PDB file of C-alpha atoms in Angstrom:
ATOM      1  CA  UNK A   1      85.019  49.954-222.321  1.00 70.00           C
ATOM      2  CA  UNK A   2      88.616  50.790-221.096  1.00 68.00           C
ATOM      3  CA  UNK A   3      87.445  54.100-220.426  1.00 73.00           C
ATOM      4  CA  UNK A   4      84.353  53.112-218.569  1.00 76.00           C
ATOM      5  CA  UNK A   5      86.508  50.505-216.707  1.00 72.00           C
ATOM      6  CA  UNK A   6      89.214  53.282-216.048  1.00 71.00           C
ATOM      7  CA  UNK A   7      86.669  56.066-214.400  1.00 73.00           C
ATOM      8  CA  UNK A   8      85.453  52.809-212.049  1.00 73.00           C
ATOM      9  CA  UNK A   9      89.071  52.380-211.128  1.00 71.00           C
ATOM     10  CA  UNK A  10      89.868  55.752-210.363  1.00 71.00           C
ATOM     11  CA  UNK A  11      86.372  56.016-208.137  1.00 73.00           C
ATOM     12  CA  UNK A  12      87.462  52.970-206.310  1.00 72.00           C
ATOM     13  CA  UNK A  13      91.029  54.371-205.503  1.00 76.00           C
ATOM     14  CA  UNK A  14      89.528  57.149-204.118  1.00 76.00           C
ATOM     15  CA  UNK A  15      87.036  55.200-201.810  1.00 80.00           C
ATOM     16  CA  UNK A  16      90.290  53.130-200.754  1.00 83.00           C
ATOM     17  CA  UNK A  17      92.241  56.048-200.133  1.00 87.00           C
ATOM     18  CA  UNK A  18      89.251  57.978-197.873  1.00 88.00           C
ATOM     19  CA  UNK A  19      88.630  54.900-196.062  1.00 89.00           C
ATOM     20  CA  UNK A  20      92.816  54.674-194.967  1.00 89.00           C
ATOM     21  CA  UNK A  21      92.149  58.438-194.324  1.00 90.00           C
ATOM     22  CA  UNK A  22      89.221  57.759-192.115  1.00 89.00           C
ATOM     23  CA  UNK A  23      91.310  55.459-189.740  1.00 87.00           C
ATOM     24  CA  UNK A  24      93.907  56.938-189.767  1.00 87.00           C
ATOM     25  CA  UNK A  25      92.158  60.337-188.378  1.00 86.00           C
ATOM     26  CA  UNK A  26      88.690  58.625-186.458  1.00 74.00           C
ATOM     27  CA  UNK A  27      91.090  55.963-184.600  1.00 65.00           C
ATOM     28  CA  UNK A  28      93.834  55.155-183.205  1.00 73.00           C
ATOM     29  CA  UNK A  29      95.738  52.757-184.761  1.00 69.00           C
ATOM     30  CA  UNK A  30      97.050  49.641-183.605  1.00 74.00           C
ATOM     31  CA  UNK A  31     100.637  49.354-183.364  1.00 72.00           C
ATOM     32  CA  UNK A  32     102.006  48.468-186.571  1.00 77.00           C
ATOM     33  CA  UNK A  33      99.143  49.734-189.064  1.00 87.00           C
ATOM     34  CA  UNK A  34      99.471  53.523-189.306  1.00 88.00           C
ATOM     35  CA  UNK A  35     102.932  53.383-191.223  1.00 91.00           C
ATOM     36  CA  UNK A  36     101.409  51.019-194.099  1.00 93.00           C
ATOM     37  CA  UNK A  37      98.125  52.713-193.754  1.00 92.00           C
ATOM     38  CA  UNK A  38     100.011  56.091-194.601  1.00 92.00           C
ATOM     39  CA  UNK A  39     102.040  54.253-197.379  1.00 93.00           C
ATOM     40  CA  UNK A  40      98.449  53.337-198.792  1.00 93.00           C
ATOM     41  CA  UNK A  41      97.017  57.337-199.108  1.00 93.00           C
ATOM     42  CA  UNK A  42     100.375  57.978-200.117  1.00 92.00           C
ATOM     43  CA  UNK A  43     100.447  55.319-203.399  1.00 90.00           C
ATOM     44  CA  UNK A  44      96.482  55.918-204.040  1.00 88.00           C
ATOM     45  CA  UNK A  45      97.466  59.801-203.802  1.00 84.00           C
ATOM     46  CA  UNK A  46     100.778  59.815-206.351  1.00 80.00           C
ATOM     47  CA  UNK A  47     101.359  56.812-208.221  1.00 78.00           C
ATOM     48  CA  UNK A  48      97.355  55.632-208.792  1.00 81.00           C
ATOM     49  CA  UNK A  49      96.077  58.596-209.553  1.00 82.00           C
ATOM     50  CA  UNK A  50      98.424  59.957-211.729  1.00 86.00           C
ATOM     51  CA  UNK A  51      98.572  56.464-213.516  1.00 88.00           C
ATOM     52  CA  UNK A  52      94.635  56.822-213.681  1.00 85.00           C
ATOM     53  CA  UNK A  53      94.626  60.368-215.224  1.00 87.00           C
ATOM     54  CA  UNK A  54      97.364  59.260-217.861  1.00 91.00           C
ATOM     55  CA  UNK A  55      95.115  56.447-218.289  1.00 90.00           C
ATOM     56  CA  UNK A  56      92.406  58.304-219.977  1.00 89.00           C
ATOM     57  CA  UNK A  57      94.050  60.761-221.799  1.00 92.00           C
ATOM     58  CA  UNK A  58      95.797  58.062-223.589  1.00 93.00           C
ATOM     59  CA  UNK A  59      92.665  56.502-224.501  1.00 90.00           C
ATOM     60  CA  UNK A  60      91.327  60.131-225.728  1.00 90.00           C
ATOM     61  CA  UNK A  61      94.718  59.937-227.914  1.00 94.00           C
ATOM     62  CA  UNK A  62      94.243  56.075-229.239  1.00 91.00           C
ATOM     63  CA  UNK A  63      97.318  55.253-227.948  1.00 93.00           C
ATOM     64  CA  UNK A  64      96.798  51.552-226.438  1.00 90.00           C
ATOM     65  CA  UNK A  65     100.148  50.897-225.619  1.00 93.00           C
ATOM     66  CA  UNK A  66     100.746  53.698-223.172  1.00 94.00           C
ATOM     67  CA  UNK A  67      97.729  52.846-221.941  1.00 92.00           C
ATOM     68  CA  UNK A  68      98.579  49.278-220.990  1.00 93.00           C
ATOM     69  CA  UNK A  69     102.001  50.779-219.480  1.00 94.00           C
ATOM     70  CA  UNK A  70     100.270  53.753-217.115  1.00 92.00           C
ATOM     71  CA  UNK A  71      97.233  50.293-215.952  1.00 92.00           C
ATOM     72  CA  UNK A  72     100.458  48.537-215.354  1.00 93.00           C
ATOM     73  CA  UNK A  73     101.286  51.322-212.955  1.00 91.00           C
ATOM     74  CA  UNK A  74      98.538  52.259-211.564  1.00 90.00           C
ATOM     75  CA  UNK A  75      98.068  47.798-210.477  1.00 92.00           C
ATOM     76  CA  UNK A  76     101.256  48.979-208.577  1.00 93.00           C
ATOM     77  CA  UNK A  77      99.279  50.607-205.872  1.00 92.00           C
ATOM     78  CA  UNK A  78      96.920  48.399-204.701  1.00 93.00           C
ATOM     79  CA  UNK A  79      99.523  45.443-204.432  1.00 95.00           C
ATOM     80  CA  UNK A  80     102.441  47.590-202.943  1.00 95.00           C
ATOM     81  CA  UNK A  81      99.785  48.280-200.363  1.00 94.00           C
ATOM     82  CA  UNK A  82      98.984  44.824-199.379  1.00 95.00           C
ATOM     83  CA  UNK A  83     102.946  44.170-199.345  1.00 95.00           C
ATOM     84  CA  UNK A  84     103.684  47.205-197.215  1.00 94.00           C
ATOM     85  CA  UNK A  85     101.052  45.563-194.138  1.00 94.00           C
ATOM     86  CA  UNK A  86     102.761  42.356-195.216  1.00 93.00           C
ATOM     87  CA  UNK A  87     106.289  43.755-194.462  1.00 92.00           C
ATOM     88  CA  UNK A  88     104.842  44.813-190.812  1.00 88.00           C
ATOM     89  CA  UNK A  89     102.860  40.969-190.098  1.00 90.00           C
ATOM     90  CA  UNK A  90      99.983  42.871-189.580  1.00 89.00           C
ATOM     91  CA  UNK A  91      96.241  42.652-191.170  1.00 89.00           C
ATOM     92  CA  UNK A  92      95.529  45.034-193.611  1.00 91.00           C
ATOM     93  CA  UNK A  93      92.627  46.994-192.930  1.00 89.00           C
ATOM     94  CA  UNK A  94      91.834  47.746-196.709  1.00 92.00           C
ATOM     95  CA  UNK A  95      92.474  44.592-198.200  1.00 93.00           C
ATOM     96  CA  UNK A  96      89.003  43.973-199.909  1.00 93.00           C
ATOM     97  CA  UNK A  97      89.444  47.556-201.524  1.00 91.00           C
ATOM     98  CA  UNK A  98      92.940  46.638-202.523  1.00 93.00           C
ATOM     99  CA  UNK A  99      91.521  43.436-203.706  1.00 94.00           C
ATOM    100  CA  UNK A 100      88.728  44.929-205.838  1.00 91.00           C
ATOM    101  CA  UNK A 101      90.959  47.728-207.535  1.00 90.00           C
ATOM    102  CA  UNK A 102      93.442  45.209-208.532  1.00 92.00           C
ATOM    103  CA  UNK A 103      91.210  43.212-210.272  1.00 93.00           C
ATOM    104  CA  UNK A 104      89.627  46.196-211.892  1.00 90.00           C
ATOM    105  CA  UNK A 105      92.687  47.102-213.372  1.00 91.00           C
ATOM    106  CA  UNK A 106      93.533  43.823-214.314  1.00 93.00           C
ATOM    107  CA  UNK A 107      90.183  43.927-216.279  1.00 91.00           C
ATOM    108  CA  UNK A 108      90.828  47.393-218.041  1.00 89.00           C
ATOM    109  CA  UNK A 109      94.648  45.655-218.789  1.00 91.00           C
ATOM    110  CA  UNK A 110      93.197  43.149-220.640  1.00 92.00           C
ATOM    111  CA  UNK A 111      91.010  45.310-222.652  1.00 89.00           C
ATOM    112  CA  UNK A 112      93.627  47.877-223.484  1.00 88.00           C
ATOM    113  CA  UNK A 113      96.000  45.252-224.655  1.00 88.00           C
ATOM    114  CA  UNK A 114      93.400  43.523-227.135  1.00 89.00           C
ATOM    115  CA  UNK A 115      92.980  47.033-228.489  1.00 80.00           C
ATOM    116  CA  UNK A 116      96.397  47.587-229.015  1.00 74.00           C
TER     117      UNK A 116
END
């Protein structure tokens, strides 16, 4: 289940990283939103999938607790994101994928620690 949950995550970082791509090249964006939008591919680049890739090879090796601790992470993305558009009192522009990745993490975080 954790890793099922864990290959959803990492597909669902990606889509919320292309999409902050896509604005950030097919528009120009409003004052304020480029800087966080560029935090965003920057945290869904480095710290989400990194935490994602350590994700499953911890579950390939059984261990559960490292596994909790790289989910634990990898929730660090999509809710550093939100804060960085907060810090700027502007509107994110990703917030629903932000939304939807942090509770998918918070679903494979439950798993992993009942298997630990």
């Amino acid at each position: 289940m954790v890793i099922a949950i864990a290959k959803n995550v990492a597909s669902k970082s990606t889509n919320g990283k292309k999409i902050a791509e896509e604005i950030l090249k097919d528009k120009k964006p409003k004052r304020g939103i480029e800087l966080p939008l560029r935090d965003c591919v920057e945290l869904y680049d480095d710290d989400a999938n990194d935490s994602f890739n350590d994700t499953l090879r911890f579950v390939n090796l059984g261990d559960y607790k490292e596994v909790t601790s790289s989910l634990s992470i990898a929730l660090d993305a999509p809710v550093n994101c939100e804060e960085g558009f907060k810090e700027f009192d502007t509107k994110s522009l990703i917030s629903n994928e932000n939304n939807v990745l942090s509770q998918l993490i918070s679903i494979a975080l439950f798993f992993s620690v009942l298997l630990r």
